[in-house]
XYZ file of N, CA and C in Angstrom:
852
model
N 30.015 21.540 -5.520
C 30.937 20.672 -3.775
C 30.953 21.453 -2.907
N 30.081 20.970 -1.838
C 30.116 21.204 -0.885
C 31.945 21.654 0.081
N 31.649 22.413 0.393
C 32.320 22.699 1.236
C 32.368 22.619 2.557
N 33.095 21.157 3.054
C 32.972 20.634 4.570
C 34.420 21.166 5.573
N 33.509 21.586 6.418
C 34.592 22.045 7.396
C 36.308 21.539 7.623
N 36.556 21.607 8.069
C 37.812 21.185 8.397
C 38.134 21.131 10.305
N 39.354 20.167 10.170
C 39.024 19.799 11.639
C 39.263 20.708 12.715
N 39.516 21.918 12.678
C 40.231 22.339 12.794
C 39.510 23.206 13.095
N 38.723 23.488 11.949
C 37.379 24.315 12.582
C 35.905 24.259 13.032
N 36.048 22.840 13.751
C 35.142 22.299 13.800
C 35.246 22.960 15.579
N 33.696 23.462 15.399
C 33.492 24.044 17.610
C 33.341 22.568 17.766
N 34.083 22.935 19.576
C 34.793 22.983 20.543
C 33.596 22.354 21.774
N 32.969 21.171 22.258
C 32.775 20.717 23.345
C 32.528 21.137 24.501
N 32.817 22.210 25.615
C 33.372 21.671 26.931
C 33.127 21.129 28.392
N 33.949 20.931 29.246
C 33.505 20.359 29.960
C 32.609 21.747 31.189
N 31.457 20.902 32.071
C 30.831 21.938 32.484
C 31.627 21.340 34.413
N 32.702 22.640 34.982
C 33.560 22.352 36.293
C 33.030 23.360 37.146
N 32.115 22.650 38.108
C 32.156 24.194 38.955
C 31.433 25.317 38.641
N 30.678 25.075 37.443
C 29.207 26.436 37.366
C 30.318 27.232 36.008
N 31.610 26.110 35.469
C 32.200 26.799 34.873
C 32.379 26.241 33.030
N 32.269 26.914 32.018
C 32.197 25.730 30.825
C 34.586 25.911 30.410
N 34.877 24.335 30.388
C 36.000 24.952 30.468
C 37.300 23.817 29.999
N 37.535 22.823 29.400
C 38.504 22.467 28.656
C 38.855 21.747 29.851
N 39.410 20.516 29.467
C 40.233 19.275 29.488
C 40.383 18.469 29.151
N 41.383 17.470 29.236
C 41.902 16.551 28.120
C 42.692 17.019 27.258
N 43.660 16.104 26.984
C 44.491 16.258 25.661
C 43.347 15.591 23.788
N 43.434 15.036 24.830
C 42.345 13.874 23.018
C 41.177 14.346 22.889
N 40.610 14.354 22.176
C 38.931 14.986 20.837
C 38.849 13.799 20.442
N 38.119 14.061 20.553
C 36.384 12.803 19.848
C 35.422 13.729 18.580
N 34.458 13.117 17.894
C 34.304 13.887 16.435
C 33.111 13.331 16.925
N 32.183 14.424 16.851
C 31.045 14.333 17.093
C 29.546 14.607 15.719
N 29.526 13.527 15.173
C 28.624 13.350 13.999
C 27.198 13.685 14.164
N 26.737 14.665 12.683
C 25.270 14.157 12.404
C 25.230 13.250 11.443
N 23.940 12.465 12.448
C 24.180 11.180 11.197
C 23.628 11.496 10.419
N 22.841 12.510 9.923
C 21.609 12.847 9.073
C 23.592 13.010 7.410
N 24.040 14.478 7.883
C 25.148 13.685 7.007
C 25.393 13.299 6.709
N 26.014 12.213 7.578
C 27.418 11.620 8.370
C 29.066 12.515 8.511
N 28.792 13.695 8.160
C 29.865 14.560 7.918
C 30.407 15.114 10.163
N 31.071 14.879 10.465
C 31.313 15.804 11.877
C 31.198 17.131 12.022
N 30.516 17.337 13.230
C 30.107 18.806 12.938
C 30.886 19.650 14.124
N 30.675 18.959 15.693
C 31.757 19.386 16.444
C 32.999 18.442 16.450
N 33.515 18.694 17.682
C 35.193 18.131 18.719
C 34.356 18.087 20.453
N 34.730 17.896 20.906
C 34.498 16.964 22.004
C 35.681 15.742 22.830
N 35.918 16.424 23.376
C 37.403 16.925 24.884
C 36.786 15.613 25.437
N 37.594 14.810 25.806
C 37.835 13.447 26.288
C 38.662 13.771 27.894
N 38.506 13.440 29.024
C 38.751 13.529 29.510
C 39.785 13.653 30.475
N 40.900 14.378 31.354
C 41.427 13.155 31.535
C 41.323 12.336 32.917
N 42.154 11.938 33.576
C 42.135 11.824 35.246
C 41.783 12.154 35.772
N 43.303 13.639 35.592
C 43.418 14.923 36.525
C 41.912 16.066 36.454
N 41.212 16.006 34.937
C 40.476 16.974 34.337
C 38.828 16.186 35.567
N 38.885 14.559 36.172
C 37.497 14.297 36.869
C 38.376 14.349 37.946
N 39.726 13.912 38.371
C 39.194 14.311 39.573
C 39.365 15.877 40.210
N 39.215 16.520 39.228
C 38.656 17.811 39.410
C 37.913 18.731 39.679
N 36.450 17.294 39.066
C 35.195 17.847 39.037
C 34.880 17.235 40.552
N 35.817 16.316 40.477
C 35.510 15.356 41.610
C 35.350 16.344 43.022
N 36.499 16.863 43.219
C 36.905 18.397 43.945
C 35.898 19.023 44.104
N 35.247 20.159 43.221
C 34.727 20.716 43.179
C 32.993 20.057 43.659
N 32.651 18.800 43.628
C 31.586 18.730 43.515
C 31.621 18.327 45.025
N 32.558 18.026 45.765
C 32.590 17.337 47.886
C 32.786 18.894 48.014
N 33.541 19.497 47.583
C 33.459 21.409 47.556
C 32.202 21.736 47.831
N 30.970 21.818 47.445
C 30.199 22.062 46.870
C 28.857 20.856 48.157
N 29.172 20.019 48.404
C 29.199 19.640 48.669
C 28.029 19.979 50.706
N 28.772 19.576 51.102
C 28.570 20.366 52.883
C 27.002 21.333 52.581
N 27.332 22.289 51.695
C 27.018 23.379 51.383
C 25.168 23.819 51.261
N 25.846 22.643 50.044
C 23.934 21.750 49.246
C 23.287 20.655 50.204
N 23.532 19.647 50.878
C 23.309 19.284 51.877
C 22.307 19.945 53.254
N 22.569 21.359 53.623
C 22.083 21.412 54.702
C 21.719 22.894 53.867
N 21.248 22.534 52.723
C 19.969 23.685 51.900
C 18.655 23.196 52.129
N 17.948 24.420 52.864
C 16.322 22.943 53.659
C 16.063 22.495 51.795
N 15.215 21.019 52.042
C 14.332 20.586 50.785
C 13.446 21.346 50.206
N 13.046 22.187 50.500
C 11.883 23.072 50.499
C 12.475 24.371 48.732
N 14.100 24.856 49.171
C 14.894 25.777 48.337
C 15.196 24.799 47.545
N 15.925 23.455 47.807
C 15.838 22.452 46.658
C 14.858 21.937 45.652
N 14.510 21.078 46.180
C 13.043 21.577 45.094
C 12.278 22.846 45.461
N 13.076 23.688 45.250
C 11.860 24.868 44.672
C 13.045 25.126 42.880
N 14.681 24.353 43.562
C 15.215 25.326 41.940
C 14.285 23.860 41.104
N 13.410 22.595 41.231
C 13.582 21.496 40.570
C 12.555 22.625 39.795
N 12.008 22.913 40.348
C 10.719 23.623 39.739
C 10.605 24.462 38.708
N 11.872 25.390 39.098
C 11.775 26.301 38.066
C 13.471 25.942 36.630
N 13.934 24.579 36.842
C 14.361 24.179 36.051
C 12.915 23.744 35.271
N 11.948 22.803 35.316
C 11.218 21.976 34.713
C 11.052 23.073 33.632
N 10.711 24.708 34.018
C 9.735 25.741 33.422
C 10.905 25.871 32.185
N 12.070 26.015 32.558
C 12.917 25.992 31.489
C 13.967 25.033 31.000
N 12.626 24.135 30.919
C 12.836 23.026 29.888
C 12.193 23.477 28.580
N 10.626 23.462 29.474
C 9.369 23.393 28.273
C 9.280 24.896 27.669
N 9.646 25.651 27.678
C 10.875 26.694 27.537
C 12.070 26.674 26.195
N 12.709 26.136 26.634
C 14.193 25.249 25.482
C 13.969 24.928 25.029
N 12.611 23.993 24.585
C 11.821 22.610 24.278
C 12.744 22.147 22.770
N 12.263 23.627 22.200
C 12.886 23.288 20.817
C 13.907 23.317 20.469
N 14.778 23.175 21.518
C 16.747 24.331 21.495
C 17.196 22.702 21.573
N 15.972 21.922 23.035
C 17.416 20.565 23.762
C 17.211 19.898 22.540
N 15.388 20.124 21.728
C 15.550 18.987 20.688
C 16.431 18.727 20.147
N 16.254 19.597 19.387
C 16.933 19.771 17.997
C 18.376 19.951 17.817
N 18.753 19.452 19.538
C 20.466 19.291 19.709
C 20.639 17.850 19.472
N 19.315 17.761 20.257
C 19.544 16.087 20.742
C 19.226 15.067 18.488
N 18.862 15.543 17.694
C 18.523 15.099 16.619
C 18.842 15.559 15.259
N 19.757 16.567 15.833
C 21.716 17.271 15.286
C 22.017 15.833 15.853
N 22.319 15.192 16.973
C 23.717 13.979 17.381
C 23.736 13.049 17.782
N 21.960 12.871 17.621
C 21.578 11.227 18.058
C 20.897 10.472 16.305
N 19.924 11.707 15.473
C 19.107 11.142 14.338
C 18.430 10.761 14.359
N 17.218 10.625 15.942
C 15.834 10.760 15.654
C 15.495 11.835 15.474
N 14.448 11.934 14.481
C 13.303 12.687 14.369
C 12.473 13.589 15.703
N 12.607 14.949 15.480
C 12.362 15.569 16.210
C 10.705 15.155 17.579
N 10.141 14.530 16.785
C 9.079 13.977 17.815
C 8.690 13.311 18.692
N 10.756 12.670 17.722
C 10.873 11.289 18.970
C 12.146 11.771 19.866
N 12.274 13.368 20.205
C 13.099 13.723 20.804
C 12.719 14.645 21.475
N 11.707 15.237 21.144
C 10.553 15.723 22.100
C 10.061 14.947 22.841
N 9.598 13.655 22.590
C 8.951 12.579 23.931
C 9.865 12.143 24.295
N 10.430 12.082 24.457
C 12.354 11.898 25.400
C 12.355 12.644 26.050
N 12.828 14.266 25.647
C 12.550 15.544 27.404
C 11.161 15.108 28.549
N 10.095 14.912 27.552
C 8.846 15.116 28.193
C 8.533 13.928 29.005
N 9.492 12.907 28.736
C 9.293 12.479 30.235
C 10.621 12.085 31.083
N 11.605 13.138 30.408
C 12.941 13.619 31.016
C 12.184 14.816 32.777
N 11.813 15.304 32.072
C 10.751 16.322 32.281
C 9.735 16.093 33.462
N 9.234 14.998 32.906
C 7.594 14.364 34.289
C 9.875 13.805 35.493
N 10.465 13.690 35.366
C 11.050 13.310 36.445
C 12.084 14.249 37.471
N 11.760 15.555 36.643
C 12.378 16.874 36.502
C 11.147 17.326 38.258
N 10.056 16.923 37.633
C 8.852 17.514 38.383
C 8.444 16.439 39.973
N 8.413 14.940 39.774
C 8.848 14.117 40.321
C 9.919 14.469 41.375
N 10.587 15.389 41.096
C 11.604 15.380 41.872
C 11.435 16.623 42.923
N 10.894 17.855 42.482
C 10.767 18.310 42.958
C 9.508 18.247 44.474
N 9.172 17.482 44.336
C 8.031 17.413 45.822
C 9.460 16.433 47.078
N 10.337 16.785 46.289
C 11.531 15.542 47.238
C 11.358 16.106 48.815
N 10.881 17.474 49.030
C 11.114 17.502 50.545
C 9.203 15.975 51.494
N 8.596 16.447 51.059
C 7.335 15.227 51.174
C 8.192 13.840 51.030
N 9.495 13.794 49.625
C 9.318 12.209 49.967
C 10.369 12.190 51.069
N 11.448 12.769 51.442
C 12.344 12.639 52.211
C 11.986 12.640 53.762
N 10.792 12.840 53.973
C 10.345 12.853 55.813
C 10.580 11.294 56.352
N 11.064 11.609 56.809
C 11.066 9.637 58.352
C 9.779 9.219 58.648
N 9.814 8.686 59.572
C 8.611 8.143 60.457
C 9.162 8.014 61.569
N 8.187 7.551 62.341
C 8.090 7.941 63.959
C 7.260 7.066 64.621
N 7.371 5.761 65.672
C 7.093 5.549 66.347
C 7.154 5.847 67.757
N 5.943 5.718 68.373
C 5.725 5.921 69.595
C 6.169 4.800 70.355
N 6.483 4.539 72.064
C 5.994 3.435 72.199
C 6.826 2.289 70.977
N 6.708 1.454 70.903
C 7.746 0.737 69.722
C 7.925 0.137 70.952
N 8.732 -0.010 71.920
C 8.951 -0.886 73.512
C 9.025 -0.346 74.810
N 8.692 -0.205 76.235
C 8.101 0.342 77.522
C 9.455 1.086 77.001
N 9.153 3.240 77.380
C 10.268 4.110 77.582
C 11.199 4.012 76.064
N 10.365 3.729 74.491
C 10.920 3.240 73.523
C 10.604 4.090 72.537
N 10.993 5.457 71.243
C 10.386 5.129 71.034
C 11.511 5.226 69.394
N 11.229 4.980 68.438
C 11.729 5.054 67.307
C 10.910 6.042 65.508
N 12.681 6.929 65.034
C 12.124 6.915 64.245
C 13.432 6.513 62.793
N 12.656 6.527 61.525
C 13.901 7.146 60.453
C 13.846 8.302 59.884
N 15.675 8.289 58.930
C 15.623 9.037 58.433
C 16.435 9.392 57.466
N 16.422 9.818 55.739
C 17.061 10.273 55.107
C 18.095 11.279 54.350
N 19.811 10.595 55.026
C 20.040 10.840 54.685
C 21.291 11.209 52.889
N 21.538 12.321 53.463
C 22.600 12.319 51.709
C 23.548 11.520 52.038
N 24.381 10.571 50.403
C 25.217 9.976 50.635
C 26.834 10.788 50.209
N 26.614 11.360 49.567
C 27.681 13.398 49.292
C 27.623 12.469 47.811
N 28.820 13.050 47.146
C 29.318 12.818 45.748
C 28.325 11.765 45.413
N 28.098 12.147 44.078
C 27.007 10.964 43.051
C 27.896 10.948 41.761
N 27.961 10.027 41.249
C 28.118 10.153 40.020
C 26.896 8.906 38.529
N 26.953 10.170 36.831
C 25.693 8.714 36.400
C 26.575 8.858 35.628
N 27.093 7.895 34.867
C 27.800 7.697 33.252
C 25.789 7.343 32.439
N 25.689 7.405 31.048
C 25.008 7.776 30.206
C 24.548 7.036 28.835
N 23.470 6.454 28.287
C 23.735 6.465 26.932
C 23.600 6.837 25.784
N 23.352 6.817 24.805
C 23.936 7.791 23.910
C 22.101 7.306 22.639
N 21.359 6.682 23.234
C 20.336 6.444 23.271
C 19.379 7.413 23.486
N 19.445 7.864 25.065
C 17.631 8.429 25.457
C 19.020 10.053 26.027
N 19.757 10.202 25.476
C 20.868 11.634 25.708
C 19.889 12.401 26.362
N 19.149 12.941 26.394
C 18.897 14.272 27.728
C 17.097 12.778 28.502
N 16.760 11.878 27.954
C 15.734 11.117 30.077
C 16.865 10.808 30.024
N 17.645 9.782 30.191
C 18.526 9.173 31.088
C 19.103 9.806 32.143
N 20.325 10.757 31.680
C 20.536 11.642 32.977
C 19.691 12.602 33.339
N 18.212 12.772 32.590
C 17.352 13.291 34.034
C 16.160 12.807 34.827
N 16.497 11.111 34.359
C 16.658 10.497 35.636
C 17.464 10.720 36.427
N 18.327 10.362 36.437
C 19.954 10.271 37.750
C 19.423 11.416 38.549
N 20.462 12.898 37.813
C 20.364 13.963 38.938
C 20.116 15.038 39.333
N 18.853 15.149 38.128
C 17.338 15.432 39.310
C 16.884 15.155 41.028
N 16.966 13.895 41.117
C 16.578 13.689 42.191
C 17.794 13.936 42.846
N 18.756 12.759 42.169
C 20.197 13.229 43.393
C 19.564 14.198 44.621
N 20.150 15.084 43.114
C 20.479 16.791 43.550
C 19.646 17.100 44.788
N 17.946 16.867 44.333
C 17.367 17.332 45.527
C 17.179 16.794 47.072
N 17.961 15.496 46.338
C 17.987 14.883 48.352
C 19.274 15.677 48.660
N 19.902 16.188 47.992
C 21.277 16.905 48.761
C 22.002 16.673 47.791
N 21.895 15.667 47.414
C 23.741 15.473 47.108
C 24.475 16.125 45.637
N 25.420 15.951 45.102
C 25.887 16.399 44.985
C 26.156 15.458 43.570
N 26.815 15.456 42.478
C 26.365 14.880 40.713
C 27.225 14.952 40.030
N 28.385 13.916 39.668
C 29.141 14.233 38.260
C 28.652 13.440 36.869
N 27.575 14.060 36.209
C 26.899 13.478 35.022
C 28.821 13.168 33.741
N 28.302 11.920 33.287
C 29.396 11.369 32.975
C 28.847 11.329 30.630
N 27.581 11.978 29.746
C 27.375 11.793 29.403
C 28.013 10.946 28.366
N 27.200 10.349 26.847
C 27.956 9.551 25.994
C 28.579 11.005 24.905
N 29.958 10.286 24.438
C 30.742 11.099 23.494
C 29.820 11.153 22.736
N 29.549 10.179 22.069
C 28.607 10.842 21.053
C 27.614 12.076 20.261
N 26.951 11.930 21.225
C 25.608 13.043 21.046
C 25.536 13.892 22.913
N 26.806 15.058 23.476
C 26.803 15.515 24.475
C 25.799 16.769 24.950
N 25.342 17.499 23.358
C 25.687 18.867 24.406
C 23.716 19.090 24.423
N 22.928 17.980 23.957
C 21.294 18.309 25.357
C 21.991 17.770 25.985
N 22.809 17.595 26.801
C 23.038 16.711 28.740
C 23.583 18.110 28.257
N 24.410 18.575 27.913
C 25.457 20.257 28.689
C 24.123 21.147 28.083
N 23.244 21.212 27.903
C 22.418 22.346 28.054
C 21.245 22.179 28.719
N 21.124 21.134 29.189
C 19.885 21.440 30.308
C 20.972 21.166 31.597
N 22.113 21.031 32.073
C 22.817 20.922 33.652
C 22.511 22.983 33.068
N 23.011 24.012 31.910
C 23.293 25.417 31.509
C 21.665 25.266 32.451
N 21.214 25.149 31.862
C 19.446 25.481 32.510
C 19.411 25.438 33.936
N 20.158 24.749 34.912
C 20.340 24.227 36.352
C 20.631 24.927 36.983
N 21.429 26.130 36.509
C 22.704 26.650 36.498
C 21.430 27.734 36.848
N 21.127 28.541 35.577
C 20.361 29.222 35.525
C 19.198 28.966 36.486
N 18.518 27.938 37.160
C 16.901 27.720 37.845
C 17.405 27.881 39.336
N 19.133 28.336 39.280
C 19.042 28.823 41.139
C 20.010 27.544 41.311
N 20.644 26.185 40.544
C 22.004 25.256 41.319
C 22.136 25.674 41.115
N 23.509 25.677 42.466
C 25.314 26.447 43.320
C 26.144 25.670 42.136
N 26.783 26.179 41.584
C 28.109 25.482 40.882
C 29.350 24.705 41.866
N 29.365 23.597 41.203
C 29.443 22.550 41.852
C 28.677 20.758 42.254
N 26.885 21.430 42.234
C 26.328 20.986 43.198
C 26.281 19.358 41.420
N 26.026 20.034 40.238
C 25.865 19.578 39.076
C 27.280 20.031 38.116
N 28.158 19.379 38.098
C 29.214 18.589 36.517
C 28.583 17.636 35.724
N 29.135 17.623 34.001
C 29.781 17.260 33.270
C 31.047 17.436 32.962
N 31.174 15.939 33.061
C 32.404 15.852 32.547
C 32.745 14.364 30.672
N 32.900 14.783 29.978
C 32.470 14.352 29.015
C 34.297 13.080 28.559
N 33.875 11.856 27.550
C 34.977 11.007 28.019
C 34.748 10.010 27.970
N 35.512 8.620 28.042
C 35.845 7.610 27.696
C 35.808 6.746 29.287
N 36.286 5.053 28.293
C 37.053 4.230 30.056
C 37.800 5.418 30.991
N 38.814 6.325 29.938
C 40.580 6.970 31.504
C 38.985 7.787 32.538
N 38.177 8.091 32.189
C 37.066 9.212 32.969
C 36.127 8.561 33.672
N 35.335 7.017 32.987
C 35.020 6.263 34.214
C 35.725 5.841 35.370
N 36.771 5.249 34.318
C 37.822 4.019 35.970
C 37.924 5.157 36.876
N 38.030 6.734 36.223
C 38.394 6.971 37.915
C 37.065 7.813 38.553
N 35.578 7.221 37.491
C 34.382 7.980 38.541
C 34.557 6.499 39.217
N 35.230 5.146 39.327
C 34.709 4.606 39.571
C 35.793 4.285 40.449
N 36.601 4.829 40.574
C 37.923 3.942 41.677
C 38.111 5.544 42.740
N 37.758 6.494 42.644
C 37.365 7.389 43.045
C 37.071 7.292 44.598
N 37.963 7.628 45.853
C 37.135 7.031 47.217
C 35.945 8.004 48.058
N 35.724 9.288 46.919
C 34.901 10.096 46.839
C 33.947 10.338 46.464
N 33.882 9.087 46.006
C 32.525 9.010 44.746
C 31.881 7.736 45.334
N 30.347 7.793 46.074
C 30.257 7.284 46.960
C 29.138 6.733 46.202
N 28.012 6.277 45.321
C 27.761 6.066 44.451
C 27.489 6.340 42.803
N 26.665 5.017 42.578
C 27.060 5.278 40.089
C 25.647 5.056 39.923
N 25.567 5.519 39.415
C 24.218 5.022 37.956
C 24.098 4.492 37.320
N 24.170 3.309 36.090
C 24.346 3.448 35.147
C 23.614 3.245 34.179
N 23.483 3.860 32.697
C 22.490 2.541 32.068
C 23.389 2.715 30.274
N 23.684 0.958 29.841
C 24.350 1.381 28.513
C 23.820 -0.491 28.526
N 24.674 -1.041 27.526
C 25.050 -1.835 27.630
C 25.536 -2.769 27.952
N 25.258 -4.579 28.123
C 25.300 -5.703 29.540
C 26.760 -5.162 29.832
N 27.689 -6.124 29.046
C 28.818 -5.639 29.388
C 29.624 -4.493 29.773
N 28.975 -4.338 29.527
C 29.604 -2.635 30.526
C 29.215 -1.848 31.758
N 28.015 -2.807 31.817
C 26.544 -2.855 33.007
C 27.500 -3.773 34.196
N 28.151 -4.893 33.286
C 28.550 -5.889 34.578
C 30.124 -6.022 34.632
N 30.775 -4.955 34.456
C 31.666 -3.933 34.575
C 31.835 -3.258 35.890
N 31.075 -1.944 35.066
C 30.996 -1.351 35.750
C 30.274 -1.077 37.308
N 29.121 -2.890 37.501
C 29.115 -3.100 39.215
C 30.067 -3.290 38.823
N 31.254 -4.407 39.154
C 31.883 -5.062 39.220
C 33.415 -4.088 40.062
N 33.464 -3.397 39.226
C 34.482 -2.630 39.799
C 33.810 -1.312 40.777
N 33.119 -0.432 40.067
C 32.662 0.547 41.444
C 32.437 -0.389 43.124
N 31.595 -1.371 43.279
C 31.133 -2.671 43.716
C 32.546 -3.182 44.697
N 33.825 -3.389 44.046
C 35.225 -3.540 44.973
C 35.878 -1.884 45.318
N 35.303 -1.076 44.835
C 35.787 -0.133 45.223
C 34.545 0.729 46.480
N 34.167 -0.200 46.927
C 32.569 0.286 48.064
C 32.053 0.817 47.793
N 30.870 1.229 46.678
C 30.379 2.770 45.927
C 29.271 1.513 46.391
N 27.992 2.109 45.861
C 27.107 1.808 45.276
C 26.410 1.695 44.247
N 26.321 1.253 44.005
C 25.715 0.919 41.990
C 24.781 0.047 41.766
N 24.514 1.446 40.738
C 22.705 1.046 40.509
C 23.170 1.313 39.032
N 23.636 -1.213 37.737
C 23.796 -0.814 36.810
C 23.076 -1.296 36.154
N 21.767 -0.731 34.866
C 21.052 -1.042 33.875
C 22.024 -1.636 32.436
N 21.295 -3.111 32.361
C 21.831 -3.126 31.127
C 21.420 -4.208 30.166
N 21.856 -3.674 28.773
C 20.047 -4.598 27.625
C 19.552 -3.881 28.068
N 18.148 -4.287 29.020
C 16.398 -4.070 27.805
C 15.929 -4.120 26.904
N 17.094 -5.283 26.664
C 16.671 -6.072 25.158
C 14.793 -6.610 25.367
N 13.546 -6.598 25.052
C 13.124 -7.359 25.170
C 12.428 -8.852 24.643
N 10.988 -9.854 25.660
C 10.743 -10.315 23.946
C 9.656 -10.335 23.947
N 9.062 -11.325 22.761
C 7.388 -10.042 22.021
C 6.653 -12.121 22.449
N 5.755 -11.953 22.563
C 5.425 -13.156 21.702
C 3.593 -12.438 21.815
N 3.377 -13.123 19.688
C 2.576 -12.744 19.396
C 1.254 -14.422 18.700
N 0.191 -14.239 19.502
C -0.445 -15.238 19.403
C -0.993 -14.578 18.309
N -1.595 -16.167 17.918
C -2.681 -16.815 16.657
C -4.199 -15.493 15.885
N -5.031 -16.036 17.273
C -5.127 -14.525 17.603
C -5.339 -13.376 17.794
N -3.814 -12.783 17.510
C -3.185 -11.565 17.644
C -4.468 -10.350 16.445
N -4.512 -9.105 17.457
C -4.150 -8.284 15.810
C -3.620 -8.233 14.984
N -2.868 -8.486 14.259
C -1.348 -7.993 13.580
C -1.193 -6.840 13.130
N -1.947 -6.031 12.276
C -1.036 -4.614 12.499
C -1.368 -3.998 13.561
N -2.025 -4.168 15.129
C -1.284 -3.495 15.973
C 0.238 -4.016 16.550
N -0.050 -5.518 16.688
C 0.915 -5.848 16.475
C 2.509 -5.099 15.983
N 2.218 -5.747 14.846
C 3.435 -4.935 13.695
C 3.617 -3.322 14.721
N 2.568 -2.803 14.576
C 2.904 -1.810 15.383
C 4.271 -1.313 16.327
N 3.484 -2.277 17.597
C 4.010 -2.449 18.562
C 5.200 -2.671 18.173
N 5.713 -3.999 17.614
C 6.825 -4.655 17.132
C 8.174 -3.111 16.922
N 7.267 -2.830 16.378
C 8.851 -1.689 15.166
C 8.687 -0.645 16.539
N 7.676 -0.288 16.381
C 8.106 1.071 18.076
C 8.609 0.730 19.011
N 8.546 -0.888 19.544
C 9.169 -1.613 20.227
C 11.516 -2.088 19.164
N 10.716 -1.519 19.041
C 12.354 -1.944 18.082
C 13.411 -1.183 17.364
N 12.848 0.010 17.121
C 13.350 1.060 16.138
C 12.572 2.192 17.216
N 12.530 2.719 16.890
C 11.425 3.721 18.109
C 12.979 4.126 19.448
N 12.519 6.212 19.140
C 13.805 5.875 20.202
C 12.763 6.773 21.481
C-alpha cells in the first residue's frame, strides 16, 4: 500500500511580500493534485494583518516605482517574457499538478499570458499623452496618464497563470504597485511567476502575492490604500466584489460568469460544431 504523506509533512506554500517569502495567517488549506485526489501541499490563508502588511509594502514601493521612467519599467517586462519562456516547463508542470489540465492546455494558457507581458513592454508608447495647440485663442490642451497607486487582483482557479498575467504586468508597467490574490486551490504557478518577475528586476514591494479566502479579499476591498481592484470569477462573487469595492471608493473591474451560448443551424458542419462545443465547454 502506498504511504501517503502526513498532513504535517506536506510542504507549505508561502506569501511573497516585499520581495520575501513569508508565512502569514494561522489557518491552512490543502492544495490537491486532481490526478490522485491527494493533498500534496498546504497554503496559508492570510489574515487581515498579513494583507495589511502587504498593502503597506506596496504603498511604500509606489513613489519610487511611479517615478521610474516608463522605458525602464518596460525593460523589466521584456526580461520577464524571456524568463517565462525559459521556465515554461516548470510553470506548466505546476499548473497541471494543481489544476489538472493537460500539459498542452497549460502551455497554451501560459502562452496567452506571455502575450500580455509582451504587450505591457510597449507601455512607453501606450502611456504617451496628447497635445492640441490653439484649441481656443491663447489656449493649448494636453492629456497625460498617471498611475493610481496600490492595485489588487483576485483571480480564479481555472486559469492560474493567464488571468494574473492579464492584470498585474500592465498595472505595474504603468507605474502602479500590485497585490495579487490567486486562487488558493492552485497558487504555486502564480507565485513562481512573481518570483521570476523579481529576477527580471522588479523592485521588492512592487508585486506582492498573498494567499487567502474571504478574509483576505474583504481586506483588499475595504482598505483605503488600495485604489483599484480587478476580479475574474463567478457572477455572484463578481457582484459582491463590485458592490463592496465601489462602496469603499475604489475603481472595480469585476468579470463574472463568462458563460456563452451556441446556436447550431441545420446546415452546420456537425463534426466541427461538436468539436467547437466540446472545446468551449470543457477545454481549459
